[in-house]
Amino acid sequence: MMSLKGKGAITGIGETAYERASPFSAFELQIQASLAAISDAGLDPKDIDGIIPIGITGAPAEAFVMNFGIPDLRFSALAPLGGASGIAAVQCAVAAISAGLCNHVLIPAGRNVSSGARAGVRIHQMPQFHQVTEYELPQGAIAPAQLYAPMARHHMELYGTTSRHFAEIAVGIREHALLNDNALMKKPITIEDHQNSRMIADPFRLFDCSLESDGGAALVVSSAERARDMRQPRVVILGSGEGHPDSPSSITQRPDMTRLGIAKAAPRVFEMAGVTHADIDVAEIYDCFTYIVLCQLEDMGFCKKGEGGPFVEDGKLRLGGSLPTNTHGGLLSQAHMLGMNHIVELVRQLRGQGGRAQVDGAEIGLVTGYGDMGDGAMAIMARG
Amino acid sequence: MSIDLKPVPHATPESQSYWNGVAEGRLRLQRCSQCGLVRHYPQLVCTKCYSVAVEWIDASGRGTIHSWTVAHHAFHPAFKADLPYTLVTIDLEEGPRALGRLDLASQSKLHIGMAVQVSFPANDQGVKLPMFTAMV
């Protein structure tokens, strides 16, 4: 059977400045990031022959063809997995390239949400939320924080996980954001700051929740073979996969509320990549909420289910620890860029372009995405 | 969503019988006419035997606490006056889960496995929704 192992590479990355109340539209941010990624790859926009746009508010592929004058778009697709869309799109791109359908796939994302409708209102316009919108929204289960909180509470009651475990995740990721000039959060926080931050949706406090921010991020995916001769140090995709949780439209109805879609994808991704957990030098883990990081660590098999709290407690997710995580500051402290910023950061780390947050000798890393009601995606990449 | 009023449930052809039950103060669940599997939330097809034939049963309204969250922030202005309020997920006796509010008097005893009973009081806009109360 054909495997996608080592077939694709991320050859271009681009990001705009992340900010609140950006003067640019989502599409303009998407265009800015796309031009940056294409230039980073050493390509011209007319070299792009595949497009997978990200995000429900984003522009369709046609808009890029129009604005870039792309002469022959040969492949387009959508990967609507919320915050797991970016990685799902990378996998889709590698599959299309490997099948000979196209050469260079652009994956552009842009959002301008911080001054418009908040996430709690926006999600209820999405078809995948229709059950929540009908049965739960009228009762006051409105925002992701409220929909996800029962997962975290169940975990805490079952396994003794504590809010201080969540705090360690928030504090470590904030430390990393302080090393990143393009991060919204500029001040350090302590465990006590986390514990004193106001309660939003018990057990989630303010510092358990990700930011709402504006910006753009984009990727160019090419064949691993072609990437040898391109501008940047090569970053090869060793393994990728997406996984959908049981009861994907309703967390309430999920038999095991502590098991996310990534639990199904992770074994496949490790197997495809041919690496083990101990080989991972750096991890960029989708962090819409602190608990979601902890749960994914368990679901990926870094520790047993229920042991995520003690696993993170010793600071191993911080730079210098055994599994440095979210070296850019994540959704919690850099910006909410739908996890596209996680993919960009992993590529930077593996190129050795991580700046002050560079993990020494990072050769193999993983990135995860989490979307909507628990969709998961994951990729393992390597330098060289 | 209106900024003034709480969002109200919009019934679909699949869920109309559920909401009719709520209006009558009864918790009604779908049961597959072919294999008998009880399911919730209402949906078109039985996941076990793929039949679309369905009948509606009156559930006991009893269940146990599975998990919960306490809202301290109003993500919609119409819920501000309700703060803090507790949302619970309930393992119903019939198998599926339900989500509802927990009544104030039951909150101090909240724990996984706590036995509860549903009722359908009208909220401040006159909309009936599930509310769970600890059984004594």
XYZ file of C-alpha atoms in Angstrom:
520
model
C 0.000 0.000 0.000
C 1.232 3.481 -0.854
C 2.125 5.604 2.155
C 2.436 9.375 2.327
C 5.522 8.982 4.496
C 8.213 11.407 3.412
C 6.365 12.342 0.217
C 5.643 15.980 1.021
C 7.436 18.953 2.487
C 6.446 22.348 3.823
C 8.422 24.622 1.543
C 6.967 27.992 2.421
C 5.608 29.654 5.573
C 4.174 33.113 6.038
C 2.502 35.076 8.802
C 1.208 38.591 9.217
C 1.538 40.543 12.432
C -0.980 39.238 14.953
C -3.078 41.909 16.574
C -6.443 42.905 17.913
C -8.793 45.002 15.796
C -6.713 44.686 12.634
C -7.516 47.306 9.968
C -7.257 44.578 7.312
C -10.062 42.282 6.173
C -9.701 38.526 6.626
C -9.060 38.186 2.895
C -6.368 40.851 2.848
C -4.659 39.144 5.795
C -4.916 35.860 3.904
C -3.328 37.469 0.840
C -0.517 39.063 2.871
C 0.322 35.736 4.518
C 0.101 33.901 1.192
C 2.526 36.267 -0.527
C 4.908 35.894 2.408
C 4.730 32.076 2.270
C 5.140 31.936 -1.514
C 8.117 34.287 -1.341
C 9.599 32.260 1.533
C 9.428 29.221 -0.739
C 11.193 31.102 -3.514
C 8.162 30.803 -5.767
C 5.986 33.187 -7.742
C 2.224 33.213 -7.027
C 1.670 31.906 -10.577
C 3.604 28.744 -9.608
C 0.781 27.785 -7.253
C -1.401 25.107 -8.835
C -3.288 23.832 -5.803
C -5.207 25.719 -3.091
C -6.892 24.555 0.120
C -8.330 27.638 1.845
C -8.731 27.513 5.627
C -11.510 28.850 7.805
C -15.197 29.426 7.369
C -14.735 33.154 6.879
C -11.923 32.734 4.378
C -12.079 33.352 0.666
C -12.557 30.494 -1.824
C -9.790 29.270 -4.122
C -11.222 31.326 -6.973
C -10.397 34.547 -5.161
C -6.701 33.610 -5.190
C -6.817 32.650 -8.843
C -8.371 36.034 -9.607
C -5.990 38.124 -7.535
C -2.776 36.274 -8.346
C -3.647 35.599 -11.981
C -2.959 31.901 -11.458
C -3.038 30.455 -14.977
C -3.823 26.801 -14.283
C -5.176 25.810 -10.884
C -5.259 22.042 -11.041
C -6.419 21.141 -7.547
C -8.628 22.670 -4.873
C -10.306 21.221 -1.813
C -11.699 22.102 1.592
C -10.755 20.521 4.902
C -13.400 21.811 7.309
C -12.140 20.552 10.691
C -12.086 23.850 12.580
C -8.719 24.206 14.267
C -7.597 20.885 12.823
C -8.152 22.153 9.276
C -4.565 23.263 8.697
C -3.029 19.860 9.296
C -5.859 18.069 7.519
C -5.184 20.387 4.571
C -1.463 19.583 4.665
C -2.302 15.893 4.491
C -4.732 16.508 1.628
C -2.047 18.518 -0.182
C 0.562 15.785 0.204
C -1.916 13.208 -1.107
C -2.727 15.341 -4.146
C 0.937 16.091 -4.877
C 1.933 12.446 -4.426
C -0.789 11.431 -6.871
C 0.648 13.809 -9.431
C -2.355 16.129 -9.420
C -0.369 19.303 -8.730
C 3.025 20.626 -7.604
C 2.697 23.475 -5.119
C -0.332 23.745 -2.842
C -1.096 27.011 -1.058
C -2.893 26.713 2.297
C -3.997 30.224 3.254
C -5.800 31.358 6.408
C -6.911 34.783 7.496
C -9.260 36.012 10.158
C -10.540 39.265 11.451
C -12.720 38.353 14.391
C -11.569 40.325 17.385
C -13.735 43.311 16.555
C -16.685 41.362 15.145
C -18.890 38.621 16.517
C -17.228 36.599 19.281
C -16.605 32.894 18.911
C -19.596 32.081 21.084
C -21.954 33.631 18.585
C -20.096 32.681 15.399
C -20.037 28.927 15.905
C -23.809 28.660 15.949
C -23.933 29.655 12.300
C -21.855 26.580 11.420
C -23.728 23.451 10.262
C -21.588 21.097 12.345
C -22.904 22.848 15.470
C -26.590 22.443 14.621
C -27.353 20.003 17.445
C -25.643 22.220 19.988
C -27.471 25.209 18.572
C -30.860 23.494 18.876
C -30.569 21.728 22.225
C -27.819 23.426 24.225
C -27.553 27.050 23.156
C -31.054 27.940 24.460
C -29.996 26.678 27.899
C -26.966 28.946 27.980
C -24.299 26.578 26.634
C -23.049 29.130 24.173
C -19.285 29.369 23.809
C -16.603 26.731 23.292
C -15.428 27.316 26.881
C -18.823 26.107 28.115
C -19.103 23.230 25.662
C -15.628 21.912 26.507
C -15.714 22.523 30.257
C -17.673 19.330 31.071
C -14.884 17.317 29.379
C -12.339 18.911 31.697
C -14.557 18.578 34.776
C -15.168 14.893 34.045
C -11.408 14.351 33.750
C -10.797 16.153 37.034
C -13.429 14.166 38.915
C -12.287 10.846 37.457
C -8.517 11.284 37.705
C -7.823 14.004 40.246
C -6.541 16.444 37.651
C -6.417 19.955 39.108
C -6.644 23.539 37.972
C -2.984 23.909 38.982
C -2.109 21.329 36.337
C -3.898 23.502 33.788
C -2.001 26.511 35.195
C 1.358 24.898 34.521
C 0.410 24.614 30.842
C -0.675 28.266 30.657
C 2.418 29.531 32.476
C 4.869 27.541 30.372
C 3.311 28.617 27.099
C 3.266 32.242 28.265
C 6.998 32.018 28.948
C 7.521 31.032 25.336
C 5.353 33.875 24.037
C 7.676 36.339 25.761
C 10.449 35.137 23.430
C 8.316 35.852 20.355
C 8.074 39.424 19.056
C 4.915 38.488 17.134
C 2.969 37.411 20.224
C 0.069 39.346 21.711
C 0.864 38.552 25.333
C 3.863 40.460 26.679
C 3.831 39.859 30.438
C 4.843 36.748 32.370
C 2.240 34.981 34.504
C 2.614 32.731 37.524
C 0.619 29.755 38.740
C -0.944 32.086 41.304
C -1.897 34.595 38.592
C -3.673 31.761 36.835
C -5.418 30.681 40.016
C -6.517 34.264 40.626
C -7.750 34.893 37.091
C -11.498 35.155 36.923
C -13.638 32.099 36.441
C -15.215 31.933 32.984
C -16.810 28.495 32.712
C -15.810 26.366 35.683
C -13.270 24.762 35.648
C -11.895 27.147 33.001
C -10.454 30.395 34.269
C -9.521 33.292 32.003
C -5.935 32.054 31.664
C -7.155 28.631 30.538
C -8.730 30.235 27.474
C -7.111 31.162 24.160
C -7.067 34.637 22.687
C -9.340 36.150 20.078
C -7.118 37.854 17.550
C -6.698 38.853 13.917
C -4.061 37.870 11.424
C -3.098 35.659 8.553
C -0.921 32.573 8.161
C -0.156 30.479 5.100
C 1.813 27.442 4.006
C 3.163 26.126 0.727
C 3.336 22.347 0.410
C 5.463 20.754 -2.324
C 6.851 17.312 -3.023
C 9.734 16.289 -0.775
C 11.778 15.637 -3.898
C 11.229 19.104 -5.331
C 11.884 20.655 -1.905
C 15.544 19.604 -2.112
C 16.181 22.352 -4.644
C 14.001 25.039 -3.127
C 15.005 28.090 -1.122
C 14.603 26.942 2.492
C 16.101 24.136 4.563
C 13.903 21.137 3.840
C 11.193 20.109 6.319
C 9.664 16.765 5.352
C 6.271 15.491 6.478
C 6.956 12.021 7.847
C 3.441 11.238 8.953
C 0.000 12.795 9.058
C -3.536 11.870 9.948
C -6.942 13.117 10.983
C -9.285 11.573 13.501
C -12.904 12.256 14.315
C -14.242 11.640 17.803
C -17.253 9.490 18.580
C -20.388 11.629 18.413
C -18.601 14.381 16.477
C -21.573 16.759 16.523
C -22.306 16.553 20.239
C -19.854 16.399 23.104
C -22.760 15.744 25.449
C -23.568 12.476 23.669
C -19.939 11.262 23.475
C -19.644 7.976 25.393
C -16.102 8.746 26.631
C -15.918 12.483 26.977
C -12.189 12.399 27.698
C -11.241 10.925 24.320
C -10.719 13.294 21.385
C -10.466 12.547 17.679
C -6.683 12.663 17.825
C -6.708 9.457 19.885
C -7.682 7.642 16.679
C -5.185 9.489 14.476
C -2.089 9.382 16.686
C -1.208 5.670 16.397
C -1.559 5.894 12.616
C 0.648 8.980 12.451
C 3.421 7.532 14.619
C 3.309 4.329 12.581
C 3.444 6.160 9.257
C 6.313 8.344 10.439
C 8.201 5.400 11.887
C 9.174 7.308 15.002
C 8.393 6.930 18.692
C 7.367 9.435 21.351
C 10.937 9.622 22.589
C 12.065 10.858 19.158
C 9.960 14.026 19.381
C 12.226 17.032 20.056
C 9.550 19.732 19.950
C 5.737 19.760 19.979
C 3.243 22.369 18.851
C -0.044 21.261 20.409
C -3.362 22.960 19.710
C -4.204 24.947 22.811
C -7.640 26.511 22.536
C -7.860 25.625 26.242
C -5.212 24.340 28.626
C -7.125 21.127 29.238
C -7.200 20.344 25.526
C -3.374 20.228 25.563
C -3.395 17.841 28.509
C -6.026 15.607 26.929
C -4.180 15.447 23.604
C -0.937 14.467 25.360
C -2.818 11.500 26.807
C -4.637 10.698 23.571
C -1.326 10.716 21.671
C 0.107 8.275 24.189
C 2.736 10.472 25.838
C 1.207 9.244 29.078
C -1.732 7.093 30.097
C -5.276 8.427 30.189
C -5.675 10.255 33.474
C -1.973 10.900 33.994
C -1.791 14.155 32.024
C -1.752 16.293 35.158
C 1.311 14.709 36.775
C 2.876 14.448 33.291
C 2.916 18.209 32.750
C 3.520 19.128 36.383
C 7.315 18.939 36.324
C 7.675 21.586 33.616
C 8.602 19.221 30.812
C 6.562 21.299 28.361
C 8.802 24.331 28.929
C 11.891 25.158 26.883
C 14.677 23.081 28.369
C 12.189 20.362 29.350
C 11.942 16.993 27.665
C 8.963 17.978 25.477
C 9.136 21.722 24.771
C 5.618 22.653 23.692
C 4.158 25.660 21.918
C 7.478 27.412 21.560
C 5.709 30.334 19.821
C 3.239 30.991 22.601
C 0.326 29.073 21.113
C -3.289 30.141 20.912
C -3.112 30.900 24.612
C -0.453 33.603 24.414
C 0.680 34.247 20.841
C -2.544 34.496 18.834
C -5.553 32.436 17.772
C -4.605 31.621 14.213
C -6.602 28.370 13.998
C -3.458 26.358 14.669
C -1.845 27.530 11.435
C 0.651 29.349 13.648
C 1.500 25.980 15.225
C 2.424 24.519 11.837
C 4.450 27.623 10.924
C 6.298 27.397 14.237
C 7.139 23.714 13.859
C 8.621 24.413 10.429
C 10.672 27.293 11.884
C 11.947 25.061 14.674
C 12.976 22.297 12.279
C 14.669 24.779 9.957
C 16.600 26.189 12.916
C 14.808 29.534 12.505
C 13.190 29.489 15.947
C 14.940 32.597 17.193
C 15.121 32.961 20.963
C 12.747 30.010 21.380
C 14.813 27.651 19.233
C 15.007 24.137 20.672
C 18.629 23.077 20.388
C 19.134 20.401 17.777
C 15.436 20.016 16.960
C 15.252 17.395 14.221
C 11.844 15.779 14.629
C 8.690 17.478 15.852
C 4.957 17.102 15.932
C 2.054 19.446 15.498
C -1.594 18.878 16.368
C -4.892 20.495 15.541
C -8.219 20.341 17.356
C -11.441 21.575 15.891
C -15.106 22.091 16.527
C -16.380 19.325 18.832
C -13.115 17.390 19.065
C -11.914 16.712 15.527
C -8.208 16.016 15.594
C -5.294 16.118 13.204
C -1.621 15.519 13.684
C 1.587 15.593 11.699
C 5.158 14.564 12.415
C 7.858 16.397 10.498
C 11.633 16.221 10.265
C 14.437 18.430 9.025
C 16.629 17.473 6.108
C -28.984 35.907 17.692
C -30.821 38.889 19.043
C -28.773 40.753 21.586
C -31.759 41.150 23.874
C -33.387 37.741 24.007
C -32.183 34.248 24.746
C -31.936 32.081 21.649
C -34.935 29.765 21.400
C -34.980 26.182 20.139
C -35.898 25.741 16.492
C -37.494 22.343 15.970
C -36.755 20.292 12.874
C -38.853 17.472 11.380
C -36.656 15.050 13.335
C -36.965 16.849 16.652
C -40.550 18.140 16.611
C -41.828 15.267 18.777
C -39.088 15.942 21.332
C -40.084 19.586 21.654
C -43.778 18.701 21.743
C -42.919 16.512 24.727
C -40.977 19.290 26.415
C -43.995 21.589 26.039
C -46.079 18.911 27.819
C -43.463 18.435 30.541
C -42.359 15.021 29.248
C -38.883 13.842 28.233
C -39.382 11.987 24.969
C -36.638 9.986 23.269
C -36.363 8.341 19.877
C -36.429 4.548 19.811
C -35.572 2.634 16.662
C -38.697 0.743 15.532
C -36.553 -2.001 14.042
C -33.879 -2.793 16.665
C -35.084 -0.894 19.725
C -32.001 1.255 20.279
C -32.862 4.428 22.167
C -31.080 7.531 20.914
C -30.696 11.220 21.670
C -30.315 13.865 20.277
C -32.946 13.079 17.646
C -31.470 12.068 14.292
C -32.591 10.489 11.054
C -30.908 7.090 11.097
C -30.312 4.379 13.707
C -26.545 3.951 14.137
C -26.960 0.253 14.884
C -29.294 -1.053 12.152
C -29.572 2.036 9.840
C -33.347 2.022 9.936
C -35.110 5.368 9.630
C -38.243 3.979 11.295
C -38.644 5.549 14.714
C -41.067 5.666 17.604
C -41.088 8.003 20.555
C -40.977 6.812 24.150
C -41.585 8.679 27.363
C -38.334 8.470 29.321
C -38.416 8.121 33.086
C -36.718 11.499 33.451
C -34.312 9.942 35.912
C -30.574 9.790 35.533
C -27.253 10.488 37.182
C -24.789 13.347 36.973
C -22.050 12.675 34.431
C -20.304 16.065 34.389
C -20.980 19.772 34.679
C -19.802 23.331 34.219
C -20.702 26.457 36.137
C -21.100 29.555 33.985
C -19.565 32.664 35.525
C -19.339 34.672 32.330
C -22.293 35.529 30.108
C -21.334 34.868 26.510
C -24.713 36.308 25.548
C -26.172 39.328 27.362
C -29.541 37.658 27.931
C -27.899 35.137 30.278
C -26.249 37.723 32.532
C -29.091 37.712 35.027
C -28.820 33.912 35.364
C -25.158 33.933 36.501
C -23.814 31.836 38.007
C -25.718 28.895 36.541
C -24.812 25.217 36.330
C -25.117 23.091 33.220
C -25.051 19.338 33.788
C -24.621 16.348 31.536
C -26.837 13.482 32.662
C -26.623 9.771 31.972
C -30.291 8.945 31.498
C -31.692 5.625 32.706
C -32.525 4.750 29.083
C -28.866 5.095 27.996
C -28.368 8.368 26.126
C -27.187 11.560 27.730
C -28.974 14.861 28.203
C -27.805 18.368 28.957
C -29.752 20.674 31.220
C -29.604 23.208 33.979
C -29.200 22.070 37.575
C -31.586 23.710 40.016
C -29.999 25.961 42.627
C -30.912 23.837 45.637
C -29.084 20.809 44.206
C -25.772 22.558 43.563
C -24.130 22.084 46.932
C -24.414 18.288 46.608
C -23.082 18.103 43.052
C -20.962 15.030 42.288
C -20.632 12.385 39.567
C -23.291 9.747 40.012
C -25.727 11.978 41.890
C -29.293 10.874 41.094
C -31.432 13.524 39.454
C -34.927 13.955 38.041
C -35.879 16.182 35.125
C -38.601 18.789 34.964
C -39.345 21.442 32.363
C -39.938 24.808 34.009
C -40.369 27.876 31.807
C -37.432 30.284 31.789
C -37.723 34.083 32.061
C -38.903 34.202 28.445
C -41.547 31.526 28.936
C -39.512 28.855 27.091
C -39.612 25.396 28.672
C -36.240 23.646 28.923
C -34.857 20.689 30.900
C -33.950 21.361 34.525
C -32.520 18.648 36.752
C -33.049 18.360 40.496
C -31.294 16.072 42.971
C -33.483 13.175 44.082
C -33.865 12.794 47.829
